Coordinates of C-alpha atoms in Angstrom, one line a residue:
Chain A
X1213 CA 71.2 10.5 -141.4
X1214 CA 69.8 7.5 -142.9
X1215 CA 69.4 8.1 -146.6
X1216 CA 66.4 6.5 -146.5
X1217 CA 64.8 8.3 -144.3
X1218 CA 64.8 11.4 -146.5
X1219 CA 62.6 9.4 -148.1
X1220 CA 60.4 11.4 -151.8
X1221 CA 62.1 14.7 -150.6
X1222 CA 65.4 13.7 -151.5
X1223 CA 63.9 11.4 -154.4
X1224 CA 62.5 14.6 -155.6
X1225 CA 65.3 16.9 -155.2
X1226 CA 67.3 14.2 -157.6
X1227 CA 64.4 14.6 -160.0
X1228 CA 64.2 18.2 -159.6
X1229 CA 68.0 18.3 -160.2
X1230 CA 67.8 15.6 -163.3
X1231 CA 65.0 17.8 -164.7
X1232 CA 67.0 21.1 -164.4
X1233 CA 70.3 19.2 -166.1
X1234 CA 68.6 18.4 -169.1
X1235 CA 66.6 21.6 -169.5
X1236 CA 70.0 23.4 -169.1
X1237 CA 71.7 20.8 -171.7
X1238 CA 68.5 21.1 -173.8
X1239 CA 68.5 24.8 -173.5
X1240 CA 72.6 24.6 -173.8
X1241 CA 72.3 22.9 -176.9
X1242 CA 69.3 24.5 -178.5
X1243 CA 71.2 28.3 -178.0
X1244 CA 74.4 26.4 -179.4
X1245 CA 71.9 24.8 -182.6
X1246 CA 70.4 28.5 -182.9
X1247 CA 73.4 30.6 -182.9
X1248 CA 74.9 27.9 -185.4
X1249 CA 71.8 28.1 -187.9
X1250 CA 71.8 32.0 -187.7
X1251 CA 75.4 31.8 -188.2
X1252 CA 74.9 29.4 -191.4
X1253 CA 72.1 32.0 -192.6
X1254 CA 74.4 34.7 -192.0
X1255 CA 77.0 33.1 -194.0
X1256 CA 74.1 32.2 -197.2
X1257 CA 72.9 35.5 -196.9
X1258 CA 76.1 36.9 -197.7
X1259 CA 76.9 34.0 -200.3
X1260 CA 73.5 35.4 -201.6
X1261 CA 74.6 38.6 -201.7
X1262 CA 77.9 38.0 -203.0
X1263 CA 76.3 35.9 -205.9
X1264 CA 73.6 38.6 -206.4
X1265 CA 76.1 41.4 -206.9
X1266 CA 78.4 39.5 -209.1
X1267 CA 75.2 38.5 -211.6
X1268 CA 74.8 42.4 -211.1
X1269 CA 78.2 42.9 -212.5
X1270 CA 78.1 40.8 -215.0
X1271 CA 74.7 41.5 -216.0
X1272 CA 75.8 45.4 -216.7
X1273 CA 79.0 43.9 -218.0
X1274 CA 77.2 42.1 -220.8
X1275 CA 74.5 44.5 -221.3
X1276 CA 71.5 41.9 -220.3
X1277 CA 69.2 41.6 -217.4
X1278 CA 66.9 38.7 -216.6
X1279 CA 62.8 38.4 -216.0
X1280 CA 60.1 36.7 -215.1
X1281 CA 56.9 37.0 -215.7
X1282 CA 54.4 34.9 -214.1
X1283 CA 50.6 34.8 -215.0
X1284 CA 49.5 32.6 -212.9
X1285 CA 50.7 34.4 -209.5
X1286 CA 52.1 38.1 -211.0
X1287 CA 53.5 38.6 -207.4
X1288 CA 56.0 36.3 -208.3
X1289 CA 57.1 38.1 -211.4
X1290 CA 60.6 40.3 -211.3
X1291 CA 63.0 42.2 -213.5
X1292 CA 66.9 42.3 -212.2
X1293 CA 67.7 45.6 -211.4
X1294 CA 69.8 46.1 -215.2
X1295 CA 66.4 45.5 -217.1
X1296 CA 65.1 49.2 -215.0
X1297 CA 68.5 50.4 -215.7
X1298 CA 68.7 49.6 -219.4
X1299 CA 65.2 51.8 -219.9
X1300 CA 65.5 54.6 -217.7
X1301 CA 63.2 53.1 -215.0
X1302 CA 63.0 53.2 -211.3
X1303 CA 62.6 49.6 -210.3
X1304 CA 59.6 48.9 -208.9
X1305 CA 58.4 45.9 -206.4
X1306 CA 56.5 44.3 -209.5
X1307 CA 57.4 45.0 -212.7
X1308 CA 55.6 46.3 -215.4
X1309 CA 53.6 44.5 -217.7
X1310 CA 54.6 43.0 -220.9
X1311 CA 52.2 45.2 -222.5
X1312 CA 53.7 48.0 -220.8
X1313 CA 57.5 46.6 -221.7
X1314 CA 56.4 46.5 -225.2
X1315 CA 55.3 50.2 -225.4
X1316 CA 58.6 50.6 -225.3
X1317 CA 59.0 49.9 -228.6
X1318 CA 59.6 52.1 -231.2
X1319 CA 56.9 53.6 -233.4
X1320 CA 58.1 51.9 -236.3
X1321 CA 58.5 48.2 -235.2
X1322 CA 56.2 48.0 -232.0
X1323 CA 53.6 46.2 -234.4
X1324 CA 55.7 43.5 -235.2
X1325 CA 57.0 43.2 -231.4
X1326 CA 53.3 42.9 -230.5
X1327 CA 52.7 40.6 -232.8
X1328 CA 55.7 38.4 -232.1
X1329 CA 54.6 38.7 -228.7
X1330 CA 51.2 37.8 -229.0
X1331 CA 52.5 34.8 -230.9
X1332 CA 55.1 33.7 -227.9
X1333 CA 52.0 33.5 -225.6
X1334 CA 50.2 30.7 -227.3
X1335 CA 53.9 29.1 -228.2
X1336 CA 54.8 26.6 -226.2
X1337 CA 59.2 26.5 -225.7
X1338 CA 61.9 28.7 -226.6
X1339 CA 62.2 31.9 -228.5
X1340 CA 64.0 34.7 -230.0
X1341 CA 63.0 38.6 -231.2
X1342 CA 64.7 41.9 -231.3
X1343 CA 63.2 45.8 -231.8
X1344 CA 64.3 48.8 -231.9
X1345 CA 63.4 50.6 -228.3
X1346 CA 62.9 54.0 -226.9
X1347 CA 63.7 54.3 -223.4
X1348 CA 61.7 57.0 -220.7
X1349 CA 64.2 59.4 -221.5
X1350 CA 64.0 58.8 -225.6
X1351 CA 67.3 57.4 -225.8
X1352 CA 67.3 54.6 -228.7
X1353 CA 68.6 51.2 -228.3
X1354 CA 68.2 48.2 -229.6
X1355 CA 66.8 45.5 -227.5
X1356 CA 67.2 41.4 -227.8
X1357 CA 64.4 39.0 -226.0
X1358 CA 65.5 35.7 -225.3
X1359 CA 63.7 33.3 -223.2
X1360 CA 61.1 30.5 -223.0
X1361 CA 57.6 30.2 -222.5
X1362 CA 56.2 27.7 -220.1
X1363 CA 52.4 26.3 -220.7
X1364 CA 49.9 26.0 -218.3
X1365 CA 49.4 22.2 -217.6
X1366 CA 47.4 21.0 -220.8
X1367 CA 46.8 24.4 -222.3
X1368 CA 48.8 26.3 -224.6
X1369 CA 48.0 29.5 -222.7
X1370 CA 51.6 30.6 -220.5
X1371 CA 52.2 29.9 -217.3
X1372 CA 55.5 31.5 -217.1
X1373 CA 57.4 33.5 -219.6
X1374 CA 61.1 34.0 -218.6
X1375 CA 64.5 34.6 -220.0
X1376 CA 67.1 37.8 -221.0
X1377 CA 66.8 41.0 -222.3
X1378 CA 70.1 42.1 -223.9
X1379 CA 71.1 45.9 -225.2
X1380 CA 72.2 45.2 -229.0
X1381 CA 73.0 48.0 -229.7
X1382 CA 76.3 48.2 -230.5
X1383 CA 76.5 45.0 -232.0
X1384 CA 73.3 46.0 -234.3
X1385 CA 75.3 49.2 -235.4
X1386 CA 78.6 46.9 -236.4
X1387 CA 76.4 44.7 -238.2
X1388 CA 74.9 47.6 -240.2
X1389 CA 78.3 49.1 -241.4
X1390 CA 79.4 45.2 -242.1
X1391 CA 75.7 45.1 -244.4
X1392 CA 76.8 48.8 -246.0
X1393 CA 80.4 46.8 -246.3
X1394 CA 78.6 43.7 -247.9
X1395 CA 76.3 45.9 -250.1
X1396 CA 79.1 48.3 -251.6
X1397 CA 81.7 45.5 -252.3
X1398 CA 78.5 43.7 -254.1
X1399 CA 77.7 46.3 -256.3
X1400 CA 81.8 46.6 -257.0
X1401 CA 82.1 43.3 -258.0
X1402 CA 78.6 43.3 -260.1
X1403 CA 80.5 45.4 -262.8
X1404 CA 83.2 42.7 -263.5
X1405 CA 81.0 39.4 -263.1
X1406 CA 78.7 40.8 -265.5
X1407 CA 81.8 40.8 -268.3
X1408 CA 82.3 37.6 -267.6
X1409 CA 79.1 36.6 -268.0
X1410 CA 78.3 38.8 -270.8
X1411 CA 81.9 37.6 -272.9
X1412 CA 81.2 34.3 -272.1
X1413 CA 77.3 34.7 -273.6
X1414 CA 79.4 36.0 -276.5
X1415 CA 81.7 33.0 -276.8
X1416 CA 78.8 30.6 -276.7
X1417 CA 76.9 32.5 -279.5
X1418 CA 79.7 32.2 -281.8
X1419 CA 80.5 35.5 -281.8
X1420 CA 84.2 34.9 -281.8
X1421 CA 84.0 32.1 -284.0
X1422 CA 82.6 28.2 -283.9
X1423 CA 84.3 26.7 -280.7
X1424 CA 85.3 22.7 -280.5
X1425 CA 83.1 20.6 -278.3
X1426 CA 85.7 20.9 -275.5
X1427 CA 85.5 24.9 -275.5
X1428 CA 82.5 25.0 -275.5
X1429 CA 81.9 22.8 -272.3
X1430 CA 84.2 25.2 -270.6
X1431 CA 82.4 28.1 -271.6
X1432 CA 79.4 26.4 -270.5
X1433 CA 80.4 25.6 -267.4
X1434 CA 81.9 29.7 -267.0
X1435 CA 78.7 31.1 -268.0
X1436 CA 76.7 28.7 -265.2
X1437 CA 79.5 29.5 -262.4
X1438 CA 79.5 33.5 -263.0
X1439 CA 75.2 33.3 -262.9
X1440 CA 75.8 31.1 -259.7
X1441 CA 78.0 33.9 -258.3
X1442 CA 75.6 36.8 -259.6
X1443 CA 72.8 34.9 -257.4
X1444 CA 75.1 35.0 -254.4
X1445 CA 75.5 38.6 -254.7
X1446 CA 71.9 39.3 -255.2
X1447 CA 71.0 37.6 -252.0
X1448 CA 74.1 39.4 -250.5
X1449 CA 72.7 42.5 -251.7
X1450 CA 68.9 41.9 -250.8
X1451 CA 70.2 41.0 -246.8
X1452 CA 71.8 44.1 -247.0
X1453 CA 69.2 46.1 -247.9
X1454 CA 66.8 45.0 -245.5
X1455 CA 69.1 45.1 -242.7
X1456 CA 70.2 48.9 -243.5
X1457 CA 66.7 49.4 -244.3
X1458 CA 66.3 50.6 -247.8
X1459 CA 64.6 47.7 -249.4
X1460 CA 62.0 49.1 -251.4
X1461 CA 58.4 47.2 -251.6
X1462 CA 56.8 48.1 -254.6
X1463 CA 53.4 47.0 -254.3
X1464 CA 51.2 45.8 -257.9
X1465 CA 48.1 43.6 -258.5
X1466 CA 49.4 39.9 -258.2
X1467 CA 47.6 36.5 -258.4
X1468 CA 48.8 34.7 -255.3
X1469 CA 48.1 31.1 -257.0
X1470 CA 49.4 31.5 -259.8
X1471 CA 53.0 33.3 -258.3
X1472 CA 53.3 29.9 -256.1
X1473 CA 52.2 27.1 -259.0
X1474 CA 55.1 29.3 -261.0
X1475 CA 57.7 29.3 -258.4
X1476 CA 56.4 25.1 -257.6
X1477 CA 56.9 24.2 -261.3
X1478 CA 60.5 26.5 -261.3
X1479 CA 61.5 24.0 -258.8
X1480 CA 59.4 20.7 -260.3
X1481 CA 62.7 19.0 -262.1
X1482 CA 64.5 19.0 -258.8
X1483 CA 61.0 17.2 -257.2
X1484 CA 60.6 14.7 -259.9
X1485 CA 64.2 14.0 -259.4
X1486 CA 64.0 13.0 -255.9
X1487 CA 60.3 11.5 -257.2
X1488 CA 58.8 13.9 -254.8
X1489 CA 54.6 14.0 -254.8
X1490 CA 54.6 17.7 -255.3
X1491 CA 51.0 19.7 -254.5
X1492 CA 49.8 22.9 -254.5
X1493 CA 46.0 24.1 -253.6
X1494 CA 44.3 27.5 -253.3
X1495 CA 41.3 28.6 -251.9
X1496 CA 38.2 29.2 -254.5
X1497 CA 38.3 32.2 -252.7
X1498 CA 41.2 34.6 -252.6
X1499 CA 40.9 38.2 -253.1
X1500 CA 43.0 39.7 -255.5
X1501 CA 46.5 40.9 -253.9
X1502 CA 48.3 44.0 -254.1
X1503 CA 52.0 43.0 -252.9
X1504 CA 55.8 43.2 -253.9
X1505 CA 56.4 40.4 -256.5
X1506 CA 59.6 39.7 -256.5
X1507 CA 59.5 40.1 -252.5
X1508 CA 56.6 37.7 -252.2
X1509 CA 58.2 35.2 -255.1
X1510 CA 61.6 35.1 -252.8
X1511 CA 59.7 34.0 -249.6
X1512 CA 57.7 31.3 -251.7
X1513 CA 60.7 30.5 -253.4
X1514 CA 62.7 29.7 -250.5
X1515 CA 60.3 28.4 -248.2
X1516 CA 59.8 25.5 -251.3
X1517 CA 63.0 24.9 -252.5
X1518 CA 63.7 24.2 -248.9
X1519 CA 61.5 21.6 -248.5
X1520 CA 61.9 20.2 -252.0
X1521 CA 66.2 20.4 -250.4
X1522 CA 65.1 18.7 -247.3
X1523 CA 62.9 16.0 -248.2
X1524 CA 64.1 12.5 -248.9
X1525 CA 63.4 10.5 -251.8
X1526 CA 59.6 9.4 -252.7
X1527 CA 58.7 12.2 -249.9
X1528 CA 55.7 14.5 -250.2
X1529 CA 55.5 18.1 -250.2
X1530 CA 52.4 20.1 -250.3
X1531 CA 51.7 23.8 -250.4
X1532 CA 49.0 25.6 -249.9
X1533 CA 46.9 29.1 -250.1
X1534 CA 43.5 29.9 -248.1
X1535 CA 42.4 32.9 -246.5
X1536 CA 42.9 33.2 -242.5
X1537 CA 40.4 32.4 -240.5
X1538 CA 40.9 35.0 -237.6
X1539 CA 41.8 37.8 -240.2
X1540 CA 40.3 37.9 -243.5
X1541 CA 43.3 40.4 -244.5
X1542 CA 45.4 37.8 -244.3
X1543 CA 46.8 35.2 -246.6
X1544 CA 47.5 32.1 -245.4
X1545 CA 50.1 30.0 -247.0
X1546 CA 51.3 26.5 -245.5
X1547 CA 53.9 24.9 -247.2
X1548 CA 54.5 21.0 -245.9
X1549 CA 57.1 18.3 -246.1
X1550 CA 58.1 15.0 -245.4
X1551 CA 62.0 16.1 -244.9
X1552 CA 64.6 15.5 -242.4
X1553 CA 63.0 18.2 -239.8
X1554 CA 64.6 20.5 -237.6
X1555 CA 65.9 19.2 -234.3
X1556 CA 64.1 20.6 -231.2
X1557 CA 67.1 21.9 -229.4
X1558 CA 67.9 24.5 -232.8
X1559 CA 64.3 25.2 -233.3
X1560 CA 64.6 28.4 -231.5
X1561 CA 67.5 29.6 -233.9
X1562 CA 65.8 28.5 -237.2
X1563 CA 65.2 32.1 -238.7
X1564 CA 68.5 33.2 -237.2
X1565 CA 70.6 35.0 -240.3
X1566 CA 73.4 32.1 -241.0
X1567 CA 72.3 30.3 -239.1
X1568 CA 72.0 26.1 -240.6
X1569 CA 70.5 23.2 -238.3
X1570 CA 73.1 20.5 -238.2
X1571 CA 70.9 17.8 -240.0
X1572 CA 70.7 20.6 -242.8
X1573 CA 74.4 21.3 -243.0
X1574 CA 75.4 17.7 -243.0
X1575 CA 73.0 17.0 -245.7
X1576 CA 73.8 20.2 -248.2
X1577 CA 77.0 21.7 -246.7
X1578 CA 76.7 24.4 -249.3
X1579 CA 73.8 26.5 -248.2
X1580 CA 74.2 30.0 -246.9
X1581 CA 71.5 29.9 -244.1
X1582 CA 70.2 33.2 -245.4
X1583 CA 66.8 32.1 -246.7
X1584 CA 64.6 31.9 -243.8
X1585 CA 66.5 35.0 -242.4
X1586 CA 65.2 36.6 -245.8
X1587 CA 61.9 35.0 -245.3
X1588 CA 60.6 36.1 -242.0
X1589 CA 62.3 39.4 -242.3
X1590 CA 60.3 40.1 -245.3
X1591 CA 57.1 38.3 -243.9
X1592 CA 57.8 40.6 -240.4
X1593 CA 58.2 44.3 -242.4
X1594 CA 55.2 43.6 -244.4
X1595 CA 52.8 42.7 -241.2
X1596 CA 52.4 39.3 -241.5
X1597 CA 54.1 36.4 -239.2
X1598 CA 55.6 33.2 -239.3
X1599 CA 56.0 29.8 -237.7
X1600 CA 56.4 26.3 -238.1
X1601 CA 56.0 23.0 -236.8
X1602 CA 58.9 20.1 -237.1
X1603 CA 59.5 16.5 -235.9
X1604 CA 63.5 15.4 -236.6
X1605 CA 62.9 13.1 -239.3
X1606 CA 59.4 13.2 -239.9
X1607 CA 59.1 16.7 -241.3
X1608 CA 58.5 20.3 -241.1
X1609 CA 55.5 22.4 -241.7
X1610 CA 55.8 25.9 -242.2
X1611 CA 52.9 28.5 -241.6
X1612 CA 52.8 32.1 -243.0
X1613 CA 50.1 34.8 -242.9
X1614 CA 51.0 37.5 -245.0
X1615 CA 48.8 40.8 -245.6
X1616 CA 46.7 41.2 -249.3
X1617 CA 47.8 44.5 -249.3
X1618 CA 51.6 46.0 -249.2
X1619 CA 52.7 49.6 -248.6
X1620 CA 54.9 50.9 -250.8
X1621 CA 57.7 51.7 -248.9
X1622 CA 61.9 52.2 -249.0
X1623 CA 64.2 53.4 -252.1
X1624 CA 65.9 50.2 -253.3
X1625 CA 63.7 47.2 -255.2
X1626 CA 65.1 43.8 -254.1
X1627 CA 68.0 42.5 -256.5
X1628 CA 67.8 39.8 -259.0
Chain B
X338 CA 73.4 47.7 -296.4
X339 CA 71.4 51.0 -296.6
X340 CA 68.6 50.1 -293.9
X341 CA 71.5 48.5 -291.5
X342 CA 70.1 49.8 -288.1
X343 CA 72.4 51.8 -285.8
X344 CA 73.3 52.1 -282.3
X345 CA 75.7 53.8 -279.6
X346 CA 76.7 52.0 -276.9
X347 CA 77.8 54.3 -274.1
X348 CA 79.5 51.8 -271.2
X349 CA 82.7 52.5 -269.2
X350 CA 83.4 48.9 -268.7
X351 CA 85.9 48.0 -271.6
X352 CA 84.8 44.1 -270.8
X353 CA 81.1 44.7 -270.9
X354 CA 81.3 47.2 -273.5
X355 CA 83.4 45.0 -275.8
X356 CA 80.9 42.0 -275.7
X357 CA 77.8 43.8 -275.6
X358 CA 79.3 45.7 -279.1
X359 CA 80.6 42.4 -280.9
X360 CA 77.0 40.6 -280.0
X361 CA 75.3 43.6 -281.4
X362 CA 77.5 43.8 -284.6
X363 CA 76.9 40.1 -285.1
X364 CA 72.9 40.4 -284.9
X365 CA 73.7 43.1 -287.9
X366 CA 73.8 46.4 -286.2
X367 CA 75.9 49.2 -286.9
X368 CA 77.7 49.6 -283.2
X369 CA 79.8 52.5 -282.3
X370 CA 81.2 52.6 -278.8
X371 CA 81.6 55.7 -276.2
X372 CA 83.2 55.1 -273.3
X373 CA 82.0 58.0 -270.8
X374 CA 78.9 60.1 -271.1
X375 CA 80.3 63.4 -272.6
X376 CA 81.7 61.4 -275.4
X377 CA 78.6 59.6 -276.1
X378 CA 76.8 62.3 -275.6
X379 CA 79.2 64.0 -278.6
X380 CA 78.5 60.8 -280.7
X381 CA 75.1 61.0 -280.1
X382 CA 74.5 64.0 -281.5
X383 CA 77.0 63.7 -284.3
X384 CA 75.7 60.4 -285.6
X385 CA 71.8 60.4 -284.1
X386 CA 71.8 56.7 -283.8
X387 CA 68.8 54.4 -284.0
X388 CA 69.3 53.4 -280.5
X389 CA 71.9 54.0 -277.8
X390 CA 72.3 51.7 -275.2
X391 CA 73.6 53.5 -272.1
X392 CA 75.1 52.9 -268.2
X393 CA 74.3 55.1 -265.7
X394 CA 77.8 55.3 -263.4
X395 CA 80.4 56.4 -265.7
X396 CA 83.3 58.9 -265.5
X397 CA 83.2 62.3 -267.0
X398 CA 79.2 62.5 -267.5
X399 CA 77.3 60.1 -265.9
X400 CA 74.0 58.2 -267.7
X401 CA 71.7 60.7 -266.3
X402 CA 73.5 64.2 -266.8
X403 CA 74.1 62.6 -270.6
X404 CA 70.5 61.8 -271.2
X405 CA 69.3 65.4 -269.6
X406 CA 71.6 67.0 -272.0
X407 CA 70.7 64.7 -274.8
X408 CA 67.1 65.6 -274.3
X409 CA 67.4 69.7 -274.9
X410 CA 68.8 68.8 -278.5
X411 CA 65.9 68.5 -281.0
X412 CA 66.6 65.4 -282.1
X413 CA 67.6 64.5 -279.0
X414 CA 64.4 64.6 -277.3
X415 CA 63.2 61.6 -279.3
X416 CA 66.3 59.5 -279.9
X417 CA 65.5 56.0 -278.3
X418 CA 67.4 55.1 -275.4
X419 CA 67.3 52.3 -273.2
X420 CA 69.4 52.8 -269.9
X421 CA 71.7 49.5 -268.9
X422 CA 72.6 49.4 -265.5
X423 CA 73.7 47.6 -262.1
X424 CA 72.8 50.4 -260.3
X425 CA 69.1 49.0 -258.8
X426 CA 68.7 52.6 -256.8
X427 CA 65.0 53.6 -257.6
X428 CA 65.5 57.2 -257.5
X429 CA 68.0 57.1 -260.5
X430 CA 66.1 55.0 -262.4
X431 CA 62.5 57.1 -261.8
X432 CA 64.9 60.0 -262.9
X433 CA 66.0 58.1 -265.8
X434 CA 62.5 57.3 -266.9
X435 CA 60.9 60.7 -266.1
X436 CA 63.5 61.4 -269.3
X437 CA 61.8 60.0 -271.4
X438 CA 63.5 56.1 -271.4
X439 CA 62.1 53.7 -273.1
X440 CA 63.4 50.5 -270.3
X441 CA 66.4 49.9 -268.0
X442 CA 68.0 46.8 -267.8
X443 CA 69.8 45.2 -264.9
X444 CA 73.1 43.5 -266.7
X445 CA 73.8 41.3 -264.3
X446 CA 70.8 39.8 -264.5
X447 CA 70.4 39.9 -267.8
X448 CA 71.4 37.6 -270.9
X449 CA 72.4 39.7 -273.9
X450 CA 70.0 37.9 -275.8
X451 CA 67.8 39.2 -273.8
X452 CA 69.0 43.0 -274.6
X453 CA 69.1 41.7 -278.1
X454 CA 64.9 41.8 -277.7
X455 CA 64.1 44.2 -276.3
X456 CA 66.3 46.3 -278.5
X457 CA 64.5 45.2 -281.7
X458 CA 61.0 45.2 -279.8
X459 CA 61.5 48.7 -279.3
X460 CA 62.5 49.8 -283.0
X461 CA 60.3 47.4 -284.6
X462 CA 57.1 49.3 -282.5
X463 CA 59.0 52.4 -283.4
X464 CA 59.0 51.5 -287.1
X465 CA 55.3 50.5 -287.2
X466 CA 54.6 53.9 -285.6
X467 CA 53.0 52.2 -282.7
X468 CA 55.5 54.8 -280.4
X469 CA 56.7 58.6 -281.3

């Protein structure tokens, strides 16, 4: 048979059969390409699952569970299972709202989660709160919210709100018996500083008889080391009290102004010092107040005393009074420096109790990082709120709206 | 001295007490001393002193079960007291005022100059008859 005489059949038949090779390789290595994808999802899937129920574990482990809540597309917000578990819920496909998460609270300090909430919304960045909660089936616990707020691109409204919500519980109830600790062991050692205080007063007066120069520096400088120590205690004390809850507020008629150009010229010598501009204006048109002086004098001492710590030589600081804008109920105080600032990665931590930004330690090592603690837990049981802004070393601006009128409330008045 | 004013301290504290007294003696009182509140409560009552300074937590009879008693004697129910105290617990002190005391002082926070005032503001108004 002469080959060429099979002439396009056979041509075709070569085709044909070149056509049906590389369909079958193609095919061949398609199945082999599919079976090896499937068999690389298989194996992520089950890394997926693996990972999933080891965050499970660790999330009921340490008593947190994670969410997100997206505004922009809420079919994209979730809860991890432990968050459902941690109130008594079923889990659902979306989760509840935060309004809904909030009701949660309990009666007595859902206000001040609203508020703190309603104040994360239009805060761009990280944050902190905590409240006592009441699950579905009325068990208490105490709940932590960590997280960060995301903006909508150039708005301040959130995009995205997510972050941890930890069960405190425990740890809340060890730092109450360490504040009934710290309270008890402050009132014991009240009774002997005060001798020392009080013998030394005597020694100074003459009581005992004239005293060379020496003496009398020593004395001096025991009488200004046992008042030093009777502060410490006081503030001991007054953290104490608020954090087991019996710190009285004993509302009277106060003048706002004149309580903050008091506590301003208290602290003047330190300004002029550091040759500080020091200002203070009120508004023409402040109703009277009805609030807990020495409460109210503690949060306008420390939020000035801080900046007056803060501020470099020939800085400025300037405070101020007016009447909020939104809410006429509210006092508005602003109180504004040229200091050292608070770095952004510790702003979060700021009113934490203890806790010092690194700038501020390495400037004063001595402070006890219990004022702003102090400060926005007083601010927070009274109804008012808090927050601040701050460049690192350009300065911090602190903003407080605090209500005209206090309820009386609790059984122990602050100390000192 | 025949118009040399009196008073009865009533502290636990040795310390305290010991300062507060010599101060007091020194500003030209006549200072006696209890050290629990059934023996100033006895003293009280024995001597009837112009003042008496007392402290609320003390063995035996505390401030407030002294005072109470102090207050069902006739001359008792007048005597001028003024309660010293590191206690800061507002239900004792209300108690302590509801019977009939003049002012409470915190002694930690407070100079004894400072006590020194207040204890001849109160017998100075007293004298003038501008209290009972």
């Amino acid at each position: 048979m002469d080959i060429h005489n099979l002439g396009d059949g056979y041509g075709l038949f070569i085709l044909a059969l070149g056509v049906l090779v590389v369909a079958g390789a193609s095919f061949y290595v398609g199945l082999r390409t599919k079976v090896r994808t499937e068999e690389k999802f298989d194996i992520v899937a089950s890394d997926v699952d693996e990972l999933a129920d080891q965050m499970a574990e660790a999330e009921r482990i340490g008593h947190f569970g994670s969410f997100v809540w997206n505004f922009v597309d809420p079919l994209q917000s979730r809860w991890s299972p432990h968050i459902y578990e941690l109130l008594d819920m079923t889990p659902q496909r979306t989760p509840p709202k935060p309004e809904e998460f909030l009701a949660c609270a309990d009666e007595k300090d859902r206000d001040r989660a609203v508020r703190e909430w309603d104040r994360i919304l239009v805060t761009s960045g990280p944050f902190t709160f905590s409240f006592q909660a009441k699950t579905k089936t009325g068990r208490l616990l105490h709940l932590k919210v960590q997280g960060q707020m995301i903006p909508e691109t150039s708005t301040v409204r959130a995009r995205k709100i997510e972050g941890v919500i930890t069960d405190v519980t425990k740890e809340m109830a060890i730092d109450r018996a360490k504040s009934e600790f710290v309270s008890l062991a402050s009132h014991q050692l009240k009774t002997p500083i005060t001798s020392i205080h009080w013998l030394a007063e005597a020694l100074l007066r003459g009581t005992a008889g004239p005293l060379s120069e020496q003496q009398m520096t020593y004395i001096k400088n025991t009488l200004d080391s046992s008042e030093r120590m009777i502060d410490m205690i006081n503030e001991l004390l007054n953290v104490s009290r608020i954090e087991t809850d019996t710190l009285a507020i004993i509302p009277k008629a106060i003048d706002p102004c004149a309580l903050l150009r008091s506590v301003v010229d208290e602290q003047k010598m330190l300004a002029d010092a550091k040759h500080l501009s020091l200002r203070v204006t009120c508004a023409q048109n402040l109703p009277p107040m009805v609030a807990d002086e020495k409460l109210l004098r503690m949060v306008l001492q420390n939020l000035v005393s801080n900046a007056i710590k803060y501020t470099p030589e020939n800085g400025t600081v300037f405070c101020d009074l007016s009447l909020a804008e939104a809410a006429h109920s509210m006092l508005f105080l602003t109180v504004k420096d040229s200091g050292i600032g608070i770095p952004k990665d510790e702003q979060a931590r700021v009113f934490e109790k203890l806790h010092r930004a690194s700038n501020a330690e390495a400037l004063i090592p001595d402070g006890t990082g219990l004022g702003l603690y102090l400060v926005k837990t007083i601010i927070d049981k009274v109804g008012g709120g808090i927050s601040f802004e701050s460049e690192e070393g350009k300065g911090t601006t602190f903003f407080a709206s605090i209500p005209f009128v206090w309820h009386k409330s609790g059984d122990k008045p602050l100390a000192g | 001295m025949t118009d040399q004013q009196t008073m009865l301290i009533v502290e636990d504290e040795a310390a305290t007490r010991l300062a507060l007294a010599d101060v007091m003696k020194s500003e030209g009182f006549a200072v006696t001393a209890a050290e629990n509140g059934e023996d100033g409560l006895k003293t009280a009552l024995e001597t009837h002193p112009d003042i008496i300074l007392a402290d609320l937590k003390m063995p035996k009879m505390t401030g407030l079960q002294m005072l109470a008693e102090l207050r069902k004697d006739a001359w008792g129910a007048n005597a001028e007291v003024i309660i010293l105290t590191n206690v800061s617990d507002v239900a004792s002190l209300e108690e302590a005022m509801a019977l009939n005391t003049f002012y409470y002082i915190v002694k930690s926070d407070t100079d004894i100059a400072d006590v020194v005032v207040k204890v001849r503001q109160r017998l100075e108004a007293k004298k003038i008859g501008a209290v009972k």
